[in-house]
PDB file of C-alpha atoms in Angstrom:
ATOM      1  CA  GLN A  26      25.696  12.682  19.370  1.00 94.00           C
ATOM      2  CA  VAL A  27      25.830   9.895  16.799  1.00 96.00           C
ATOM      3  CA  HIS A  28      26.704  11.035  13.293  1.00 97.00           C
ATOM      4  CA  LEU A  29      27.067   8.965  10.122  1.00 98.00           C
ATOM      5  CA  VAL A  30      28.508  10.716   7.079  1.00 98.00           C
ATOM      6  CA  GLN A  31      28.569   8.925   3.734  1.00 98.00           C
ATOM      7  CA  SER A  32      30.669   9.575   0.655  1.00 98.00           C
ATOM      8  CA  GLY A  33      29.329  11.542  -2.280  1.00 97.00           C
ATOM      9  CA  ALA A  34      27.282  10.587  -5.307  1.00 98.00           C
ATOM     10  CA  GLU A  35      28.806   8.302  -7.917  1.00 98.00           C
ATOM     11  CA  VAL A  36      28.172   7.686 -11.606  1.00 98.00           C
ATOM     12  CA  LYS A  37      29.351   4.342 -12.946  1.00 98.00           C
ATOM     13  CA  THR A  38      29.147   2.445 -16.197  1.00 98.00           C
ATOM     14  CA  PRO A  39      27.685  -1.072 -16.341  1.00 98.00           C
ATOM     15  CA  GLY A  40      30.180  -3.699 -15.204  1.00 97.00           C
ATOM     16  CA  ALA A  41      32.121  -1.316 -12.980  1.00 98.00           C
ATOM     17  CA  SER A  42      32.396  -1.380  -9.198  1.00 98.00           C
ATOM     18  CA  VAL A  43      31.509   1.223  -6.595  1.00 98.00           C
ATOM     19  CA  LYS A  44      32.734   1.593  -3.034  1.00 98.00           C
ATOM     20  CA  VAL A  45      30.677   3.721  -0.653  1.00 98.00           C
ATOM     21  CA  SER A  46      32.029   4.826   2.697  1.00 98.00           C
ATOM     22  CA  CYS A  47      30.285   5.676   5.961  1.00 98.00           C
ATOM     23  CA  LYS A  48      32.210   7.508   8.658  1.00 98.00           C
ATOM     24  CA  ALA A  49      30.868   7.317  12.193  1.00 97.00           C
ATOM     25  CA  SER A  50      31.302   9.555  15.206  1.00 95.00           C
ATOM     26  CA  GLY A  51      29.788  10.147  18.613  1.00 94.00           C
ATOM     27  CA  TYR A  52      29.867   6.650  20.131  1.00 94.00           C
ATOM     28  CA  THR A  53      32.119   3.625  20.753  1.00 92.00           C
ATOM     29  CA  PHE A  54      32.628   2.455  17.177  1.00 93.00           C
ATOM     30  CA  THR A  55      33.318  -1.219  17.898  1.00 90.00           C
ATOM     31  CA  SER A  56      30.203  -1.726  19.996  1.00 90.00           C
ATOM     32  CA  TYR A  57      27.701  -1.729  17.150  1.00 93.00           C
ATOM     33  CA  GLY A  58      27.290  -3.340  13.763  1.00 94.00           C
ATOM     34  CA  PHE A  59      26.283  -1.754  10.483  1.00 95.00           C
ATOM     35  CA  SER A  60      23.830  -2.723   7.808  1.00 96.00           C
ATOM     36  CA  TRP A  61      23.589  -1.395   4.297  1.00 97.00           C
ATOM     37  CA  VAL A  62      20.156  -0.693   2.827  1.00 98.00           C
ATOM     38  CA  ARG A  63      19.393   0.529  -0.664  1.00 98.00           C
ATOM     39  CA  GLN A  64      16.434   2.305  -2.223  1.00 98.00           C
ATOM     40  CA  ALA A  65      15.883   2.439  -5.965  1.00 98.00           C
ATOM     41  CA  PRO A  66      14.231   5.629  -7.266  1.00 96.00           C
ATOM     42  CA  GLY A  67      10.614   5.741  -6.114  1.00 95.00           C
ATOM     43  CA  GLN A  68      10.900   2.285  -4.542  1.00 97.00           C
ATOM     44  CA  GLY A  69      11.039   0.765  -1.087  1.00 97.00           C
ATOM     45  CA  LEU A  70      13.895  -0.236   1.194  1.00 98.00           C
ATOM     46  CA  GLU A  71      16.044  -3.312   0.554  1.00 98.00           C
ATOM     47  CA  TRP A  72      18.492  -4.769   3.075  1.00 97.00           C
ATOM     48  CA  MET A  73      21.809  -5.776   1.503  1.00 97.00           C
ATOM     49  CA  GLY A  74      23.832  -7.136   4.375  1.00 96.00           C
ATOM     50  CA  TRP A  75      25.460  -6.601   7.733  1.00 95.00           C
ATOM     51  CA  ILE A  76      28.935  -6.297   9.214  1.00 94.00           C
ATOM     52  CA  SER A  77      30.032  -6.650  12.792  1.00 91.00           C
ATOM     53  CA  ILE A  78      32.523  -3.924  13.644  1.00 90.00           C
ATOM     54  CA  HIS A  79      33.443  -5.975  16.710  1.00 86.00           C
ATOM     55  CA  ASN A  80      34.913  -8.928  14.798  1.00 88.00           C
ATOM     56  CA  GLY A  81      34.440  -8.206  11.083  1.00 89.00           C
ATOM     57  CA  ASN A  82      31.858 -10.946  10.562  1.00 92.00           C
ATOM     58  CA  THR A  83      29.555 -10.322   7.633  1.00 94.00           C
ATOM     59  CA  GLU A  84      26.247 -11.637   6.396  1.00 94.00           C
ATOM     60  CA  TYR A  85      24.910 -10.723   2.969  1.00 96.00           C
ATOM     61  CA  ALA A  86      21.464 -11.007   1.446  1.00 96.00           C
ATOM     62  CA  GLN A  87      21.400 -13.920  -0.978  1.00 96.00           C
ATOM     63  CA  LYS A  88      20.541 -11.557  -3.820  1.00 96.00           C
ATOM     64  CA  PHE A  89      23.923  -9.830  -3.470  1.00 97.00           C
ATOM     65  CA  GLN A  90      26.114 -12.825  -2.595  1.00 95.00           C
ATOM     66  CA  GLY A  91      29.285 -12.784  -4.685  1.00 96.00           C
ATOM     67  CA  ARG A  92      28.834  -9.166  -5.738  1.00 98.00           C
ATOM     68  CA  VAL A  93      29.007  -7.267  -2.452  1.00 98.00           C
ATOM     69  CA  SER A  94      31.706  -6.837   0.172  1.00 98.00           C
ATOM     70  CA  MET A  95      31.413  -4.970   3.456  1.00 97.00           C
ATOM     71  CA  THR A  96      34.539  -3.975   5.314  1.00 97.00           C
ATOM     72  CA  THR A  97      35.600  -1.702   8.125  1.00 96.00           C
ATOM     73  CA  ASP A  98      38.579   0.388   9.174  1.00 95.00           C
ATOM     74  CA  THR A  99      38.452   0.894  12.921  1.00 94.00           C
ATOM     75  CA  SER A 100      41.363   3.365  12.835  1.00 95.00           C
ATOM     76  CA  THR A 101      39.244   5.834  10.861  1.00 96.00           C
ATOM     77  CA  ARG A 102      35.848   4.720  12.243  1.00 97.00           C
ATOM     78  CA  THR A 103      34.708   4.043   8.704  1.00 97.00           C
ATOM     79  CA  THR A 104      32.752   1.203   7.198  1.00 97.00           C
ATOM     80  CA  TYR A 105      32.588   0.451   3.470  1.00 98.00           C
ATOM     81  CA  MET A 106      30.269  -1.258   1.031  1.00 98.00           C
ATOM     82  CA  GLU A 107      31.601  -2.341  -2.342  1.00 98.00           C
ATOM     83  CA  LEU A 108      29.250  -3.539  -5.078  1.00 98.00           C
ATOM     84  CA  ARG A 109      30.750  -5.104  -8.211  1.00 98.00           C
ATOM     85  CA  SER A 110      29.522  -5.898 -11.710  1.00 98.00           C
ATOM     86  CA  LEU A 111      27.104  -3.001 -11.599  1.00 98.00           C
ATOM     87  CA  ARG A 112      23.929  -3.084 -13.679  1.00 98.00           C
ATOM     88  CA  SER A 113      21.430  -0.378 -14.490  1.00 97.00           C
ATOM     89  CA  ASP A 114      19.030  -1.754 -11.886  1.00 97.00           C
ATOM     90  CA  ASP A 115      21.655  -1.087  -9.198  1.00 98.00           C
ATOM     91  CA  THR A 116      20.874   2.600  -9.611  1.00 98.00           C
ATOM     92  CA  ALA A 117      19.749   3.536  -6.115  1.00 98.00           C
ATOM     93  CA  THR A 118      20.468   5.501  -2.988  1.00 98.00           C
ATOM     94  CA  TYR A 119      22.616   3.429  -0.656  1.00 98.00           C
ATOM     95  CA  TYR A 120      22.324   3.960   3.092  1.00 98.00           C
ATOM     96  CA  CYS A 121      24.501   2.791   5.938  1.00 98.00           C
ATOM     97  CA  ALA A 122      22.547   2.146   9.110  1.00 97.00           C
ATOM     98  CA  ARG A 123      24.024   1.644  12.549  1.00 96.00           C
ATOM     99  CA  GLU A 124      22.478  -1.299  14.300  1.00 95.00           C
ATOM    100  CA  SER A 125      21.058  -1.299  17.805  1.00 94.00           C
ATOM    101  CA  GLY A 126      23.696  -3.818  18.909  1.00 85.00           C
ATOM    102  CA  TYR A 127      26.710  -5.778  17.661  1.00 74.00           C
ATOM    103  CA  GLY A 128      25.830  -9.305  18.470  1.00 65.00           C
ATOM    104  CA  GLY A 129      24.177 -10.668  15.355  1.00 68.00           C
ATOM    105  CA  ASN A 130      21.344  -9.889  13.064  1.00 73.00           C
ATOM    106  CA  LYS A 131      18.516  -9.372  15.580  1.00 88.00           C
ATOM    107  CA  ASN A 132      18.922  -5.620  15.610  1.00 93.00           C
ATOM    108  CA  TYR A 133      16.898  -2.706  14.357  1.00 96.00           C
ATOM    109  CA  PHE A 134      18.468   0.292  12.634  1.00 97.00           C
ATOM    110  CA  GLU A 135      18.957   3.071  15.119  1.00 97.00           C
ATOM    111  CA  TYR A 136      20.840   5.656  13.051  1.00 97.00           C
ATOM    112  CA  TRP A 137      21.119   6.202   9.298  1.00 98.00           C
ATOM    113  CA  GLY A 138      23.616   7.924   7.068  1.00 98.00           C
ATOM    114  CA  GLN A 139      22.397  10.604   4.687  1.00 98.00           C
ATOM    115  CA  GLY A 140      22.525   8.266   1.689  1.00 98.00           C
ATOM    116  CA  THR A 141      24.730   8.013  -1.402  1.00 98.00           C
ATOM    117  CA  LEU A 142      23.171   8.065  -4.853  1.00 98.00           C
ATOM    118  CA  VAL A 143      24.820   5.616  -7.217  1.00 98.00           C
ATOM    119  CA  THR A 144      23.814   5.966 -10.842  1.00 98.00           C
ATOM    120  CA  VAL A 145      24.688   3.194 -13.281  1.00 98.00           C
ATOM    121  CA  SER A 146      24.441   4.299 -16.863  1.00 97.00           C
ATOM    122  CA  SER A 147      26.272   3.813 -20.127  1.00 94.00           C
TER     123      SER A 147
ATOM    124  CA  ASP B  19      12.291 -14.941   3.790  1.00 95.00           C
ATOM    125  CA  ILE B  20       9.663 -13.190   5.920  1.00 97.00           C
ATOM    126  CA  VAL B  21       7.411 -11.118   3.678  1.00 98.00           C
ATOM    127  CA  MET B  22       6.094  -7.882   5.163  1.00 98.00           C
ATOM    128  CA  THR B  23       2.853  -6.552   3.703  1.00 98.00           C
ATOM    129  CA  GLN B  24       1.683  -3.049   4.495  1.00 98.00           C
ATOM    130  CA  SER B  25      -1.723  -1.539   3.946  1.00 96.00           C
ATOM    131  CA  PRO B  26      -2.903   0.784   2.647  1.00 97.00           C
ATOM    132  CA  ASP B  27      -0.346   1.918   0.089  1.00 97.00           C
ATOM    133  CA  SER B  28      -1.359   5.503   0.785  1.00 97.00           C
ATOM    134  CA  LEU B  29      -3.835   7.416   2.881  1.00 97.00           C
ATOM    135  CA  ALA B  30      -4.961  10.998   3.214  1.00 97.00           C
ATOM    136  CA  VAL B  31      -5.990  12.222   6.647  1.00 97.00           C
ATOM    137  CA  SER B  32      -7.194  15.608   7.840  1.00 97.00           C
ATOM    138  CA  LEU B  33      -4.988  17.549  10.203  1.00 97.00           C
ATOM    139  CA  GLY B  34      -5.658  16.496  13.775  1.00 97.00           C
ATOM    140  CA  GLU B  35      -7.260  13.214  12.759  1.00 97.00           C
ATOM    141  CA  ARG B  36      -5.969   9.678  13.249  1.00 98.00           C
ATOM    142  CA  ALA B  37      -3.883   7.769  10.713  1.00 98.00           C
ATOM    143  CA  THR B  38      -3.637   3.991  10.959  1.00 98.00           C
ATOM    144  CA  ILE B  39      -1.132   1.880   9.047  1.00 98.00           C
ATOM    145  CA  ASN B  40      -1.193  -1.911   9.070  1.00 98.00           C
ATOM    146  CA  CYS B  41       1.669  -4.342   8.655  1.00 98.00           C
ATOM    147  CA  LYS B  42       1.397  -8.103   8.351  1.00 98.00           C
ATOM    148  CA  SER B  43       4.311 -10.531   8.453  1.00 98.00           C
ATOM    149  CA  SER B  44       4.221 -13.884   6.650  1.00 98.00           C
ATOM    150  CA  GLN B  45       5.342 -15.597   9.864  1.00 97.00           C
ATOM    151  CA  SER B  46       5.557 -14.710  13.511  1.00 97.00           C
ATOM    152  CA  VAL B  47       8.295 -12.291  14.564  1.00 96.00           C
ATOM    153  CA  PHE B  48       7.843 -13.101  18.252  1.00 96.00           C
ATOM    154  CA  TYR B  49      10.931 -14.445  20.017  1.00 94.00           C
ATOM    155  CA  THR B  50       9.881 -16.650  22.914  1.00 94.00           C
ATOM    156  CA  SER B  51      13.230 -16.471  24.697  1.00 92.00           C
ATOM    157  CA  ASN B  52      12.713 -12.804  25.596  1.00 92.00           C
ATOM    158  CA  ASN B  53       8.989 -12.289  24.886  1.00 95.00           C
ATOM    159  CA  LYS B  54       9.662  -9.590  22.323  1.00 95.00           C
ATOM    160  CA  GLU B  55       8.197  -8.780  18.924  1.00 97.00           C
ATOM    161  CA  TYR B  56      11.018  -8.061  16.458  1.00 97.00           C
ATOM    162  CA  LEU B  57       9.191  -5.345  14.563  1.00 98.00           C
ATOM    163  CA  ALA B  58      10.227  -1.733  13.896  1.00 98.00           C
ATOM    164  CA  TRP B  59       8.654   1.267  12.198  1.00 98.00           C
ATOM    165  CA  TYR B  60      10.533   3.963  10.281  1.00 98.00           C
ATOM    166  CA  GLN B  61       9.519   7.340   8.902  1.00 98.00           C
ATOM    167  CA  GLN B  62      11.031   8.689   5.685  1.00 98.00           C
ATOM    168  CA  LYS B  63      10.385  12.262   4.645  1.00 97.00           C
ATOM    169  CA  PRO B  64      10.981  13.313   1.030  1.00 94.00           C
ATOM    170  CA  GLY B  65      14.675  13.534   0.218  1.00 94.00           C
ATOM    171  CA  GLN B  66      15.731  12.247   3.631  1.00 97.00           C
ATOM    172  CA  ALA B  67      17.019   9.044   5.130  1.00 98.00           C
ATOM    173  CA  PRO B  68      14.612   6.890   7.134  1.00 98.00           C
ATOM    174  CA  LYS B  69      14.343   7.549  10.873  1.00 98.00           C
ATOM    175  CA  LEU B  70      13.493   5.040  13.581  1.00 98.00           C
ATOM    176  CA  LEU B  71      10.122   5.645  15.231  1.00 98.00           C
ATOM    177  CA  ILE B  72       9.181   2.440  17.036  1.00 98.00           C
ATOM    178  CA  TYR B  73      11.008  -0.776  17.964  1.00 98.00           C
ATOM    179  CA  TRP B  74       9.933  -3.965  19.765  1.00 97.00           C
ATOM    180  CA  ALA B  75       6.596  -3.254  18.026  1.00 98.00           C
ATOM    181  CA  SER B  76       5.486  -0.698  20.613  1.00 98.00           C
ATOM    182  CA  THR B  77       8.498   1.081  22.171  1.00 98.00           C
ATOM    183  CA  ARG B  78       8.748   4.676  21.044  1.00 98.00           C
ATOM    184  CA  TYR B  79      12.291   5.794  20.219  1.00 98.00           C
ATOM    185  CA  PRO B  80      13.526   8.729  22.369  1.00 97.00           C
ATOM    186  CA  GLY B  81      12.461  12.056  20.933  1.00 97.00           C
ATOM    187  CA  VAL B  82       9.585  10.629  18.905  1.00 98.00           C
ATOM    188  CA  PRO B  83       6.342  12.508  19.664  1.00 97.00           C
ATOM    189  CA  ASP B  84       3.831  10.542  21.724  1.00 96.00           C
ATOM    190  CA  ARG B  85       1.213  10.868  18.975  1.00 98.00           C
ATOM    191  CA  PHE B  86       3.056   7.961  17.335  1.00 98.00           C
ATOM    192  CA  SER B  87       2.224   4.572  18.787  1.00 98.00           C
ATOM    193  CA  GLY B  88       2.793   0.963  17.766  1.00 98.00           C
ATOM    194  CA  SER B  89       0.778  -2.087  18.642  1.00 98.00           C
ATOM    195  CA  GLY B  90       0.200  -5.656  17.621  1.00 97.00           C
ATOM    196  CA  SER B  91       1.666  -9.103  18.082  1.00 96.00           C
ATOM    197  CA  GLY B  92       2.564 -12.263  16.233  1.00 91.00           C
ATOM    198  CA  THR B  93       1.988 -11.387  12.613  1.00 97.00           C
ATOM    199  CA  ASP B  94      -0.261  -8.300  12.729  1.00 98.00           C
ATOM    200  CA  PHE B  95       0.963  -4.865  13.685  1.00 98.00           C
ATOM    201  CA  THR B  96      -0.286  -1.290  13.545  1.00 98.00           C
ATOM    202  CA  LEU B  97       1.281   2.157  13.559  1.00 98.00           C
ATOM    203  CA  THR B  98      -1.098   4.874  14.709  1.00 98.00           C
ATOM    204  CA  ILE B  99      -0.589   8.607  14.402  1.00 98.00           C
ATOM    205  CA  SER B 100      -3.053  10.238  16.784  1.00 96.00           C
ATOM    206  CA  GLY B 101      -3.655  13.808  15.705  1.00 94.00           C
ATOM    207  CA  LEU B 102      -1.861  14.117  12.375  1.00 97.00           C
ATOM    208  CA  GLN B 103       0.437  17.122  12.024  1.00 97.00           C
ATOM    209  CA  ALA B 104       1.678  18.673   8.798  1.00 97.00           C
ATOM    210  CA  GLU B 105       5.215  17.497   9.565  1.00 97.00           C
ATOM    211  CA  ASP B 106       4.016  13.868   9.625  1.00 98.00           C
ATOM    212  CA  VAL B 107       3.640  13.794   5.831  1.00 98.00           C
ATOM    213  CA  ALA B 108       6.028  11.000   4.917  1.00 98.00           C
ATOM    214  CA  LEU B 109       6.463   7.396   3.918  1.00 98.00           C
ATOM    215  CA  TYR B 110       6.234   4.855   6.711  1.00 98.00           C
ATOM    216  CA  TYR B 111       7.861   1.426   6.638  1.00 98.00           C
ATOM    217  CA  CYS B 112       7.582  -1.558   8.918  1.00 98.00           C
ATOM    218  CA  GLN B 113      10.537  -3.942   9.190  1.00 98.00           C
ATOM    219  CA  GLN B 114      11.134  -7.287  10.834  1.00 97.00           C
ATOM    220  CA  TYR B 115      14.475  -7.971  12.460  1.00 96.00           C
ATOM    221  CA  TYR B 116      13.627 -11.468  13.649  1.00 95.00           C
ATOM    222  CA  SER B 117      15.532 -13.229  10.886  1.00 94.00           C
ATOM    223  CA  THR B 118      17.855 -12.737   7.932  1.00 93.00           C
ATOM    224  CA  PRO B 119      17.253 -11.218   5.491  1.00 94.00           C
ATOM    225  CA  ARG B 120      15.770  -8.355   7.430  1.00 95.00           C
ATOM    226  CA  THR B 121      12.811  -7.294   5.339  1.00 97.00           C
ATOM    227  CA  PHE B 122      10.702  -4.170   4.982  1.00 98.00           C
ATOM    228  CA  GLY B 123       7.109  -3.600   4.067  1.00 98.00           C
ATOM    229  CA  GLY B 124       6.421  -1.795   0.822  1.00 98.00           C
ATOM    230  CA  GLY B 125       5.719   1.498   2.550  1.00 98.00           C
ATOM    231  CA  THR B 126       2.643   3.627   3.214  1.00 98.00           C
ATOM    232  CA  LYS B 127       2.459   7.209   2.047  1.00 98.00           C
ATOM    233  CA  VAL B 128       0.663   9.540   4.460  1.00 98.00           C
ATOM    234  CA  GLU B 129      -0.703  12.818   3.101  1.00 97.00           C
ATOM    235  CA  ILE B 130      -2.932  15.625   4.316  1.00 97.00           C
ATOM    236  CA  LYS B 131      -6.525  15.572   3.158  1.00 96.00           C
TER     237      LYS B 131
END
């Protein structure tokens, strides 16, 4: 049974960085990619980017280019999303989502983590 | 970027009745090389993460009740809930995975009338 468990809620000040983790279990970790999707309070879903666990390739939404990094540690079956230079409008719940495949961006999101609330406030 | 537009923003349906949600993409999400529509539907209940309902526009994900169905092609798609149940109260999102960035519709809130 596939399980994705994310790290706990974070409170950050503007300008800081946050790193959210997503630990996977229940399947062959390197066979599927991950996307990160965020949802501001009361708002819709926004795709941030994608990482291939197979080879570490990444692709980020233009909006987040230069501010986001997605990495993976295959030894612990964990993928990470780091967002830098945080602003108040980065306050959101951040979700990891396991993709339906590993080979590129033409995948839907088959499994989701429980979400991590990141609050940015001075 | 492909813009996904959902309608209506919200709808209230009586228990047992049909709910219909529309989703329109700003360009085709049909991939000719495999004859597939790159369109998915997700359900998000309050305080929960989204869950996959439908992929390839009309393929129900395992475990999803058969009252949920997806249809459509090209740029116009529909999610139908036939016989609304109380547990179907949620937000519903369409999403294209044809191209980067993968984009979502704005969501449709389904409530009980």
